[in-house]
Coordinates of C-alpha atoms in Angstrom, one line a residue:
M332 CA 146.9 89.8 135.6
T333 CA 148.9 87.3 137.6
I334 CA 148.6 86.5 141.3
D335 CA 151.9 87.7 142.7
A336 CA 153.3 88.2 146.2
A337 CA 152.2 91.8 146.3
Q338 CA 148.6 90.7 145.7
G339 CA 148.8 88.3 148.6
G340 CA 149.2 85.1 146.5
L341 CA 151.9 82.4 146.5
G342 CA 154.4 84.1 144.2
R343 CA 153.3 82.2 141.1
P344 CA 149.9 81.5 139.6
Q345 CA 148.3 78.6 141.3
Q346 CA 145.8 76.3 139.6
V347 CA 145.0 72.8 140.7
A348 CA 144.3 70.8 137.6
A349 CA 142.3 67.6 137.2
P350 CA 144.5 64.5 137.4
A351 CA 145.7 62.8 134.2
V352 CA 143.3 60.5 132.6
T353 CA 146.0 57.8 132.5
E354 CA 145.6 57.1 136.3
S355 CA 144.4 53.6 136.9
D356 CA 140.7 52.9 137.3
A357 CA 141.4 51.3 140.7
A358 CA 142.1 54.8 142.1
R359 CA 138.7 56.0 140.7
P360 CA 136.1 53.5 141.8
W361 CA 133.4 55.9 140.8
L362 CA 134.1 55.5 137.0
A363 CA 132.2 52.2 136.9
H364 CA 129.2 53.8 138.5
Y365 CA 129.1 57.2 136.9
P366 CA 125.6 58.4 135.7
P367 CA 124.7 57.5 132.1
G368 CA 125.4 60.2 129.6
I369 CA 128.0 62.0 131.8
R370 CA 131.7 61.5 131.3
W371 CA 134.0 62.0 134.2
D372 CA 136.8 63.0 131.9
S373 CA 134.7 65.7 130.2
E374 CA 136.7 68.6 128.8
I375 CA 136.2 71.6 131.0
P376 CA 136.7 74.9 129.0
V377 CA 138.8 77.6 130.4
R378 CA 137.4 81.1 129.8
P379 CA 136.9 84.5 131.5
L380 CA 133.9 84.2 133.7
W381 CA 131.9 86.9 132.0
H382 CA 131.6 84.6 129.0
L383 CA 128.9 82.8 130.9
L384 CA 126.8 85.9 130.5
D385 CA 127.8 86.9 127.0
E386 CA 127.2 83.3 125.7
A387 CA 123.7 83.3 127.3
V388 CA 122.8 86.7 126.0
A389 CA 123.8 85.6 122.4
A390 CA 122.0 82.3 122.6
F391 CA 118.8 83.3 124.5
P392 CA 118.3 87.1 124.1
G393 CA 114.5 87.0 124.5
R394 CA 114.2 84.6 127.3
P395 CA 113.5 85.8 130.9
C396 CA 116.7 85.7 133.0
I397 CA 115.6 87.2 136.3
D398 CA 112.3 87.4 138.0
F399 CA 112.5 89.7 141.1
L400 CA 109.3 90.0 143.0
G401 CA 107.4 90.0 139.7
R402 CA 109.7 92.2 137.7
R403 CA 111.2 90.2 134.9
T404 CA 114.5 91.0 133.0
S405 CA 115.4 89.2 129.8
Y406 CA 118.9 88.0 128.9
A407 CA 119.2 90.8 126.3
E408 CA 118.2 93.5 128.9
L409 CA 120.6 92.1 131.4
G410 CA 123.4 92.2 128.9
V411 CA 122.8 95.9 128.2
L412 CA 122.7 96.7 131.9
V413 CA 126.0 94.8 132.6
D414 CA 127.8 96.6 129.8
R415 CA 126.7 100.0 131.0
A416 CA 127.6 99.2 134.6
A417 CA 131.0 98.0 133.5
C418 CA 131.5 101.2 131.4
G419 CA 130.5 103.3 134.4
L420 CA 132.8 101.4 136.8
Q421 CA 135.7 102.0 134.4
K422 CA 135.1 105.7 134.5
L423 CA 135.5 105.4 138.3
G424 CA 138.9 103.9 137.7
V425 CA 137.9 100.3 138.2
G426 CA 140.1 97.8 136.3
P427 CA 142.5 94.9 136.7
G428 CA 143.7 94.8 140.3
T429 CA 140.7 96.7 141.7
K430 CA 138.5 95.1 144.3
V431 CA 134.8 95.8 144.1
G432 CA 132.6 94.9 147.0
L433 CA 129.0 93.8 146.7
F434 CA 127.0 94.6 149.8
L435 CA 123.7 93.5 148.4
P436 CA 120.8 91.0 149.1
N437 CA 119.3 89.0 146.3
C438 CA 118.2 91.4 143.6
P439 CA 119.0 92.2 140.0
Y440 CA 121.7 94.6 140.9
F441 CA 123.8 91.8 142.3
V442 CA 123.9 90.0 139.0
V443 CA 124.5 93.2 137.1
F444 CA 127.5 94.4 139.2
Y445 CA 128.9 90.9 139.6
F446 CA 129.4 90.5 135.9
A447 CA 130.1 94.3 135.3
T448 CA 133.0 94.1 137.7
L449 CA 134.4 91.0 136.0
K450 CA 134.2 92.7 132.6
T451 CA 136.4 95.5 133.8
G452 CA 139.0 92.9 134.8
A453 CA 138.5 93.8 138.5
T454 CA 137.8 91.3 141.3
V455 CA 134.4 90.8 143.1
V456 CA 134.4 90.7 146.9
N457 CA 131.2 89.3 148.3
F458 CA 130.1 91.0 151.6
N459 CA 127.4 89.7 153.9
P460 CA 124.9 92.6 154.2
L461 CA 124.0 91.5 157.7
Y462 CA 127.6 92.3 158.8
A463 CA 128.0 94.9 161.6
E464 CA 130.1 98.0 160.8
P465 CA 133.3 96.6 162.4
E466 CA 133.0 93.5 160.3
V467 CA 132.5 95.5 157.1
A468 CA 135.5 97.6 157.9
Q469 CA 137.7 94.6 158.6
Q470 CA 136.8 92.9 155.3
I471 CA 137.3 96.2 153.4
E472 CA 140.8 96.5 154.7
D473 CA 141.8 92.9 154.4
S474 CA 140.5 92.6 150.8
D475 CA 141.7 96.0 149.6
T476 CA 138.2 96.9 148.5
D477 CA 138.1 100.4 147.0
V478 CA 134.5 100.5 145.5
M479 CA 131.3 99.2 147.1
V480 CA 127.9 98.6 145.6
T481 CA 124.8 98.7 147.8
L482 CA 121.1 99.7 148.0
D483 CA 119.6 103.0 149.1
L484 CA 118.1 101.2 152.1
A485 CA 119.3 102.8 155.3
A486 CA 120.0 99.5 157.0
L487 CA 122.6 98.7 154.3
C488 CA 123.8 102.1 153.0
Q489 CA 124.6 103.6 156.4
K490 CA 127.0 100.7 157.2
V491 CA 128.9 101.4 154.0
T492 CA 128.8 105.2 154.1
A493 CA 130.4 105.0 157.6
Q494 CA 133.5 103.5 156.0
I495 CA 134.4 106.5 153.9
G496 CA 137.3 108.2 155.6
R497 CA 137.8 105.4 158.1
T498 CA 138.9 102.7 155.6
R499 CA 140.5 102.6 152.2
L500 CA 137.0 102.7 150.6
R501 CA 136.9 105.4 147.9
H502 CA 133.5 105.1 146.2
V503 CA 130.0 103.8 147.1
V504 CA 127.6 103.1 144.2
V505 CA 124.1 103.5 145.5
C506 CA 121.3 101.6 143.7
P507 CA 117.6 102.5 144.1
M508 CA 115.5 99.6 145.5
A509 CA 112.3 101.1 143.9
A510 CA 113.8 100.8 140.4
A511 CA 114.3 97.0 140.8
L512 CA 110.6 96.4 141.6
P513 CA 107.6 96.0 139.3
F514 CA 106.2 99.4 138.2
A515 CA 103.4 99.7 140.7
K516 CA 105.4 98.5 143.6
G517 CA 108.3 100.7 142.6
L518 CA 106.0 103.7 142.4
L519 CA 104.7 103.3 145.9
F520 CA 107.9 102.1 147.5
P521 CA 109.5 105.6 148.2
L522 CA 106.3 106.7 149.8
A523 CA 105.5 103.6 151.8
R524 CA 109.1 103.0 152.9
R525 CA 110.3 106.6 153.2
K526 CA 111.7 106.0 156.7
D527 CA 113.7 103.0 155.4
L528 CA 115.6 105.0 152.8
A529 CA 119.1 106.4 153.4
R530 CA 120.1 110.0 152.9
V531 CA 123.0 109.7 150.5
P532 CA 125.7 112.4 150.9
D533 CA 126.6 114.5 147.8
D534 CA 130.3 114.4 148.5
G535 CA 132.1 113.0 145.4
H536 CA 132.5 109.6 147.1
H537 CA 128.9 108.4 146.6
V538 CA 127.7 107.7 143.0
A539 CA 124.1 107.4 142.1
Y540 CA 123.2 104.3 140.0
R541 CA 121.5 106.5 137.4
E542 CA 124.7 108.6 137.0
L543 CA 126.9 105.5 136.7
M544 CA 124.7 104.0 134.0
A545 CA 124.5 107.1 131.9
N546 CA 126.8 105.9 129.1
D547 CA 126.6 103.9 125.8
G548 CA 127.9 100.6 127.3
R549 CA 130.8 100.4 124.9
I550 CA 133.4 98.3 126.7
A551 CA 136.3 96.2 125.6
P552 CA 137.1 93.7 128.4
P553 CA 140.8 93.4 129.1
E554 CA 142.9 90.5 128.1
L555 CA 143.6 88.2 131.0
D556 CA 144.7 84.7 131.8
P557 CA 141.7 82.9 133.3
H558 CA 144.0 80.5 135.2
S559 CA 145.6 83.3 137.2
A560 CA 143.3 86.3 137.1
L561 CA 141.2 86.6 140.2
A562 CA 137.4 86.7 139.6
L563 CA 136.4 86.5 143.3
L564 CA 137.5 86.8 146.9
Q565 CA 135.0 84.7 148.8
Y566 CA 135.4 85.1 152.5
T567 CA 135.1 82.0 154.6
G568 CA 136.1 80.4 157.9
G569 CA 137.6 77.8 155.6
T570 CA 139.4 74.8 157.0
T571 CA 141.5 76.8 159.5
G572 CA 138.9 78.8 161.3
T573 CA 139.8 82.5 160.8
P574 CA 137.8 84.4 158.1
K575 CA 139.9 84.8 155.0
G576 CA 139.4 85.3 151.3
A577 CA 139.5 82.3 149.1
M578 CA 141.1 83.3 145.8
L579 CA 138.9 82.0 143.1
T580 CA 140.1 82.5 139.5
H581 CA 138.0 83.0 136.4
A582 CA 138.9 79.4 135.5
N583 CA 137.8 78.1 138.9
V584 CA 134.3 79.6 138.9
Y585 CA 133.7 79.1 135.2
A586 CA 134.7 75.4 135.6
N587 CA 132.2 74.8 138.4
A588 CA 129.4 76.3 136.4
V589 CA 130.2 74.0 133.5
Q590 CA 130.5 71.0 135.9
C591 CA 127.0 71.9 137.3
S592 CA 125.5 72.0 133.9
L593 CA 127.0 68.6 133.0
W594 CA 125.8 67.0 136.2
F595 CA 122.3 68.4 136.4
G596 CA 121.7 68.6 132.7
G597 CA 119.8 71.4 131.0
T598 CA 120.3 72.4 127.4
G599 CA 118.6 75.8 127.7
G600 CA 115.0 74.5 127.9
A601 CA 112.7 77.5 128.2
T602 CA 110.7 75.9 131.0
Q603 CA 113.6 75.6 133.4
S604 CA 113.7 77.9 136.3
M605 CA 115.4 78.0 139.7
V606 CA 114.2 79.6 142.9
G607 CA 117.0 81.8 144.4
V608 CA 116.1 82.2 148.1
L609 CA 119.6 81.5 149.3
P610 CA 121.8 84.6 149.3
L611 CA 123.9 85.1 146.1
F612 CA 126.8 86.5 148.2
H613 CA 127.2 82.9 149.5
V614 CA 129.2 80.8 147.1
F615 CA 126.6 78.0 147.0
A616 CA 123.9 80.2 145.6
M617 CA 126.3 82.2 143.5
T618 CA 127.2 79.0 141.5
V619 CA 124.1 76.8 141.7
V620 CA 121.5 79.6 141.4
M621 CA 123.2 82.4 139.3
N622 CA 126.0 80.8 137.3
W623 CA 124.3 77.5 136.5
T624 CA 121.1 79.2 135.3
L625 CA 123.1 81.5 133.0
R626 CA 125.0 78.5 131.7
T627 CA 121.8 76.7 130.7
G628 CA 119.6 79.7 129.7
A629 CA 117.2 79.2 132.6
E630 CA 115.5 81.8 134.7
M631 CA 116.4 82.6 138.3
I632 CA 113.5 83.6 140.5
L633 CA 115.1 85.8 143.1
L634 CA 113.7 86.4 146.6
P635 CA 115.5 89.0 148.7
R636 CA 115.5 86.8 151.9
F637 CA 114.0 83.6 153.3
E638 CA 110.4 84.0 154.4
L639 CA 108.6 80.6 154.4
K640 CA 105.2 81.9 153.3
Q641 CA 106.7 84.0 150.5
L642 CA 108.8 81.0 149.3
L643 CA 105.8 78.6 149.2
E644 CA 103.6 81.2 147.5
T645 CA 106.3 81.8 144.9
V646 CA 106.7 78.0 144.1
H647 CA 102.9 77.7 144.0
R648 CA 102.4 80.6 141.6
R649 CA 105.6 80.6 139.5
R650 CA 105.9 76.8 139.1
P651 CA 109.8 76.6 139.1
T652 CA 111.5 73.3 138.3
A653 CA 114.5 73.5 140.7
L654 CA 115.3 74.7 144.2
A655 CA 118.7 75.3 145.9
A656 CA 118.3 74.8 149.6
V657 CA 120.0 74.0 152.9
P658 CA 118.6 71.3 155.3
T659 CA 117.1 73.8 157.7
L660 CA 115.1 75.3 154.8
L661 CA 113.7 71.9 153.8
N662 CA 112.9 71.2 157.4
A663 CA 111.0 74.5 157.7
I664 CA 108.9 73.4 154.7
N665 CA 108.4 69.9 156.1
T666 CA 107.0 71.3 159.4
C667 CA 104.8 74.1 157.9
P668 CA 101.4 73.6 159.5
D669 CA 99.4 74.7 156.4
L670 CA 101.7 73.2 153.7
G671 CA 98.7 71.6 152.1
R672 CA 97.6 75.0 150.8
Y673 CA 100.5 75.1 148.3
D674 CA 101.2 73.1 145.2
L675 CA 104.9 72.3 145.0
S676 CA 104.6 69.6 142.4
S677 CA 106.5 71.6 139.7
L678 CA 109.8 71.1 141.6
R679 CA 111.8 68.3 139.9
I680 CA 115.1 68.6 141.7
C681 CA 116.3 70.2 144.9
V682 CA 120.1 70.6 145.3
T683 CA 121.2 70.8 149.0
G684 CA 124.4 71.8 150.6
G685 CA 125.9 73.9 153.3
A686 CA 125.4 71.3 156.0
S687 CA 124.7 67.6 156.4
L688 CA 121.2 66.5 155.3
P689 CA 119.5 64.2 157.8
A690 CA 117.8 61.3 156.1
E691 CA 114.5 61.9 157.9
V692 CA 114.4 65.5 156.5
R693 CA 115.2 64.3 152.9
E694 CA 112.7 61.5 152.9
R695 CA 109.8 63.6 154.3
F696 CA 110.4 66.5 151.8
E697 CA 110.4 64.0 148.9
T698 CA 107.2 62.4 150.2
L699 CA 105.5 65.8 150.6
T700 CA 106.6 67.3 147.2
G701 CA 107.6 64.5 144.9
C702 CA 110.8 66.3 144.2
R703 CA 114.1 64.5 144.1
V704 CA 116.6 65.8 146.6
L705 CA 120.3 65.7 145.6
E706 CA 122.7 66.2 148.5
G707 CA 126.0 67.6 147.3
Y708 CA 129.3 68.6 149.0
G709 CA 131.5 71.6 148.5
L710 CA 133.5 74.4 150.1
S711 CA 134.1 78.1 149.3
E712 CA 137.6 76.9 148.4
C713 CA 136.1 74.7 145.6
A714 CA 133.8 77.4 144.0
P715 CA 132.1 75.4 145.7
V716 CA 130.8 72.0 144.5
A717 CA 133.1 69.0 144.5
C718 CA 130.7 66.1 144.4
C719 CA 126.9 65.4 144.4
N720 CA 124.3 62.7 144.1
P721 CA 123.2 61.9 140.5
V722 CA 119.9 63.2 139.1
E723 CA 119.2 59.7 137.8
G724 CA 120.4 56.4 139.3
L725 CA 121.6 55.3 142.6
R726 CA 121.5 57.4 145.7
K727 CA 123.1 55.8 148.8
P728 CA 121.6 56.7 152.2
G729 CA 123.9 59.2 153.9
S730 CA 126.2 59.7 150.9
I731 CA 127.1 63.1 149.4
G732 CA 127.4 61.4 146.0
L733 CA 130.1 61.0 143.4
P734 CA 133.0 63.3 142.4
Y735 CA 132.1 65.9 139.8
P736 CA 133.5 65.7 136.3
A737 CA 137.2 66.2 136.2
T738 CA 137.3 66.1 140.0
T739 CA 139.3 63.6 142.1
I740 CA 138.3 62.8 145.7
E741 CA 140.8 61.0 147.9
I742 CA 140.7 59.9 151.5
R743 CA 144.0 60.5 153.2
A744 CA 145.4 60.2 156.7
P745 CA 144.9 63.6 158.5
E746 CA 148.5 63.5 159.8
P747 CA 151.6 63.9 157.6
P748 CA 152.7 62.4 155.3
H749 CA 148.9 62.1 154.5
R750 CA 149.1 58.6 153.1
L751 CA 146.3 57.5 150.8
L752 CA 143.8 55.3 152.6
P753 CA 142.1 52.2 151.2
V754 CA 138.4 52.1 150.3
G755 CA 136.1 52.1 153.3
E756 CA 138.7 53.6 155.8
K757 CA 137.9 56.9 157.4
G758 CA 140.3 59.8 156.8
E759 CA 140.4 63.4 155.6
I760 CA 138.5 64.2 152.4
C761 CA 140.9 65.8 149.8
V762 CA 139.9 67.3 146.5
A763 CA 141.7 68.0 143.2
G764 CA 140.1 69.6 140.2
P765 CA 139.8 72.7 138.1
Q766 CA 137.4 74.4 140.6
V767 CA 140.0 74.3 143.5
M768 CA 141.1 77.8 144.6
A769 CA 144.4 79.4 144.0
G770 CA 144.9 80.0 147.7
Y771 CA 144.0 82.3 150.6
W772 CA 144.3 86.1 150.0
K773 CA 147.4 87.4 151.9
R774 CA 147.7 84.2 153.8
P775 CA 150.5 82.0 152.4
E776 CA 150.9 80.0 155.7
A777 CA 147.1 79.1 155.8
T778 CA 147.3 78.2 152.1
A779 CA 150.2 75.9 152.7
Q780 CA 148.2 74.1 155.4
V781 CA 145.4 73.1 153.0
L782 CA 146.9 73.0 149.5
I783 CA 149.4 70.1 149.6
D784 CA 150.8 68.4 146.5
G785 CA 148.0 69.6 144.3
R786 CA 145.2 68.6 146.7
L787 CA 142.9 70.6 148.9
H788 CA 142.7 69.2 152.4
T789 CA 139.2 70.0 153.4
G790 CA 139.3 69.3 157.2
D791 CA 136.3 67.0 156.7
I792 CA 136.4 63.3 157.8
G793 CA 134.8 60.7 155.7
H794 CA 135.3 57.6 153.6
M795 CA 134.6 56.3 150.1
D796 CA 133.0 53.0 149.4
E797 CA 133.8 50.4 146.7
D798 CA 131.5 52.2 144.2
G799 CA 133.1 55.6 144.6
Y800 CA 130.4 57.2 146.7
V801 CA 131.6 59.6 149.4
F802 CA 130.4 59.7 152.9
I803 CA 131.1 62.5 155.4
T804 CA 131.5 61.5 159.0
D805 CA 132.2 65.0 160.4
R806 CA 134.4 68.0 160.6
L807 CA 137.9 67.1 161.8
K808 CA 137.8 70.0 164.2
E809 CA 134.3 69.1 165.5
M810 CA 135.1 65.6 166.4
I811 CA 134.5 64.9 170.1
N812 CA 137.3 63.1 172.1
A813 CA 135.4 61.5 175.0
G814 CA 137.8 59.6 177.1
G815 CA 139.9 58.6 174.1
F816 CA 136.9 57.5 172.1
K817 CA 136.0 59.4 168.9
V818 CA 132.4 60.7 168.8
Y819 CA 131.2 62.2 165.5
P820 CA 128.4 64.8 166.1
R821 CA 126.8 64.1 162.7
M822 CA 126.1 60.5 163.7
V823 CA 124.5 61.6 166.9
E824 CA 122.4 64.3 165.1
E825 CA 121.2 61.7 162.6
A826 CA 119.9 59.6 165.5
I827 CA 118.2 62.6 167.2
Y828 CA 116.4 63.5 163.9
T829 CA 114.7 60.2 163.8
H830 CA 112.6 61.2 166.8
P831 CA 109.2 62.5 165.4
Q832 CA 109.1 65.4 167.9
V833 CA 112.4 66.8 166.9
A834 CA 112.5 69.7 164.4
E835 CA 116.2 70.7 164.6
C836 CA 119.3 69.8 166.6
A837 CA 123.0 70.5 166.9
V838 CA 125.5 68.3 168.7
F839 CA 129.0 69.4 169.9
G840 CA 131.6 68.6 172.5
V841 CA 131.9 70.5 175.8
P842 CA 134.5 70.2 178.6
D843 CA 134.1 67.3 181.0
P844 CA 136.3 66.8 184.1
Y845 CA 136.1 63.0 183.8
R846 CA 136.2 62.3 180.0
G847 CA 137.9 65.5 178.9
E848 CA 134.9 66.1 176.5
T849 CA 131.3 65.0 176.6
V850 CA 128.4 65.2 174.2
K851 CA 125.9 68.1 174.3
A852 CA 122.7 68.3 172.2
V853 CA 120.7 71.5 171.6
V854 CA 117.2 70.6 170.3
K855 CA 114.3 72.5 168.9
R856 CA 111.0 70.6 169.3
M857 CA 108.2 70.3 166.7
P858 CA 105.4 72.8 167.2
G859 CA 103.2 71.7 170.1
A860 CA 105.6 68.9 171.1
G861 CA 106.3 68.3 174.8
L862 CA 109.4 66.1 174.5
T863 CA 111.6 65.9 177.6
A864 CA 115.3 65.3 178.0
E865 CA 114.5 62.0 179.8
E866 CA 112.3 60.8 176.9
L867 CA 114.8 61.7 174.3
T868 CA 117.6 60.0 176.2
A869 CA 115.6 56.8 176.5
F870 CA 114.8 57.0 172.8
L871 CA 118.5 57.4 171.9
A872 CA 119.7 54.7 174.2
E873 CA 118.5 52.1 171.7
R874 CA 120.3 53.9 168.8
L875 CA 123.6 55.1 170.2
S876 CA 126.4 53.7 172.2
P877 CA 126.8 54.9 175.8
I878 CA 129.8 57.1 174.9
E879 CA 127.8 58.7 172.1
L880 CA 124.7 59.4 174.2
P881 CA 124.3 63.1 174.9
K882 CA 125.0 63.8 178.6
I883 CA 123.5 67.3 178.3
I884 CA 120.3 68.1 176.4
E885 CA 119.1 71.7 176.1
F886 CA 115.8 72.6 174.5
R887 CA 115.4 76.0 172.6
S888 CA 112.6 77.6 170.6
E889 CA 115.1 78.5 167.9
L890 CA 118.7 77.7 167.0
P891 CA 121.1 80.4 165.7
K892 CA 121.7 80.3 162.0
S893 CA 123.9 81.8 159.3
P894 CA 122.4 83.8 156.4
I895 CA 122.0 80.6 154.4
G896 CA 120.3 78.8 157.3
K897 CA 123.2 76.8 158.5
I898 CA 123.1 76.1 162.3
L899 CA 125.9 78.0 164.0
K900 CA 127.5 75.5 166.3
T901 CA 130.3 78.0 167.1
Q902 CA 127.8 80.3 168.6
L903 CA 126.2 77.5 170.6
V904 CA 129.7 76.5 171.9
A905 CA 130.5 80.1 172.9
E906 CA 127.2 80.5 174.7
H907 CA 127.8 77.2 176.6
E908 CA 131.3 78.4 177.6
A909 CA 129.9 81.8 178.7
G910 CA 127.3 80.1 180.8
A911 CA 129.9 77.8 182.4
E912 CA 132.1 80.8 183.3
R913 CA 129.1 82.5 184.9
T914 CA 128.3 79.4 186.9
A915 CA 131.9 79.0 188.1
A916 CA 132.1 82.7 189.1
S917 CA 129.0 82.4 191.2

């Protein structure tokens, strides 16, 4: 299958390859400081993505692969389930060109149908199960999704069932939540949660999981070109704002899993395990939790959602060695009042992404747990990881680390002709490598804005130092222009986080009649803290320039967050604008 104009691509298969190894070392300052035992010019194999699973099943059949609330599934068992699900999907007409949506929280069904879809040659479309019905409908139509997989929970199933007859959706595969639980919990679930279960219509459009899986699992995956065949449509605001599907090929996603295994190590050690509390429908957890653990023969300990007590109890009891997190999750652990009840010492590494990691949050988490926190950087358009701090060796304060193997990071001028900037100068971060997407689904204009001369222009502003370490200053579109002076929200947030009574904060620009824009900070205090705006302003006056100092400080009990825990600045900006309009009207 190739990506052609009818499928919404660029007319020809697009694959951004790693730069030639003959490029001078001066253009790659990171080469002299790369972690021992890892080669930047490592060969990255190109294979269909389902090979991740098949290779793991062949190498580690008896090992536990998934632990979901105490129910464990081995690699061999997962392989059987995936083949049967793939065979069942084929009988529904699923194959190359079909889009299969996953409307699922973290659970074994996500892993099963992710790889089953790939084995049919079809494309996975990740849906956020917290979407409202209009958002579900919009993504179904935009992505050309014909089949959706969900749970028999009313809160999920009803949103999908409502799309039959209203959208192009033809089939809904309904999976029983009870069957994914340990025996005792599964036995009681239909009784205890009867009101939460959906009434599934018997109409030919809805397919029961048991019915779909009633086959021998004999499937021959189709021949495809990993460079051009789409494995995934990952919806994102991307670098241009409007939600759109990043077209990730089999080669893109497979490459990033290999890059993760090279960077973080892991040769299939039976003691390795990763806590999966971030949602798998988000590209960060999809790669770092699911695909990386499969690549290394590790176990993923899946939790259906983030609940602080459940997460701490799971780490205390199951003794995992790795955690994937966002900064707000680490901050929640740091500020837990009874953290001393839990033993988190099994954690050896914590990989963070999704938002900037304040130094105060990282240092406190490491002090409390003894775990090494590795901040990385990526985008949905990069499947997603482009660079990360090393497991061993130097971590520079504030840095997002070094480029991944076979990945080139450049700092270029944001304006055409996007000249390459010297070491230390701020500009737009650009990425080239085997993990970079083919483009945006059905959006050639948006694709042309970000894929230029084989580089992904990320929309992030930063710089690279003489050792090849990358530093993010801020998002290009979030930069505040205060009377002609550039103010970077991230720098202001870093200063605010150093106050001991601050738990969370978000900084953004708001209209100002004198400066054009001014700085606003929305702050969540630590439990029991009585910090005032005047006290915080006095504290920051010694750490920020007058132009950077927030002119508006608002305190809130909670800040709005995305499903992975990223603070939603867009919502805060919209709420500020709505409040200003109400004030003006009155």
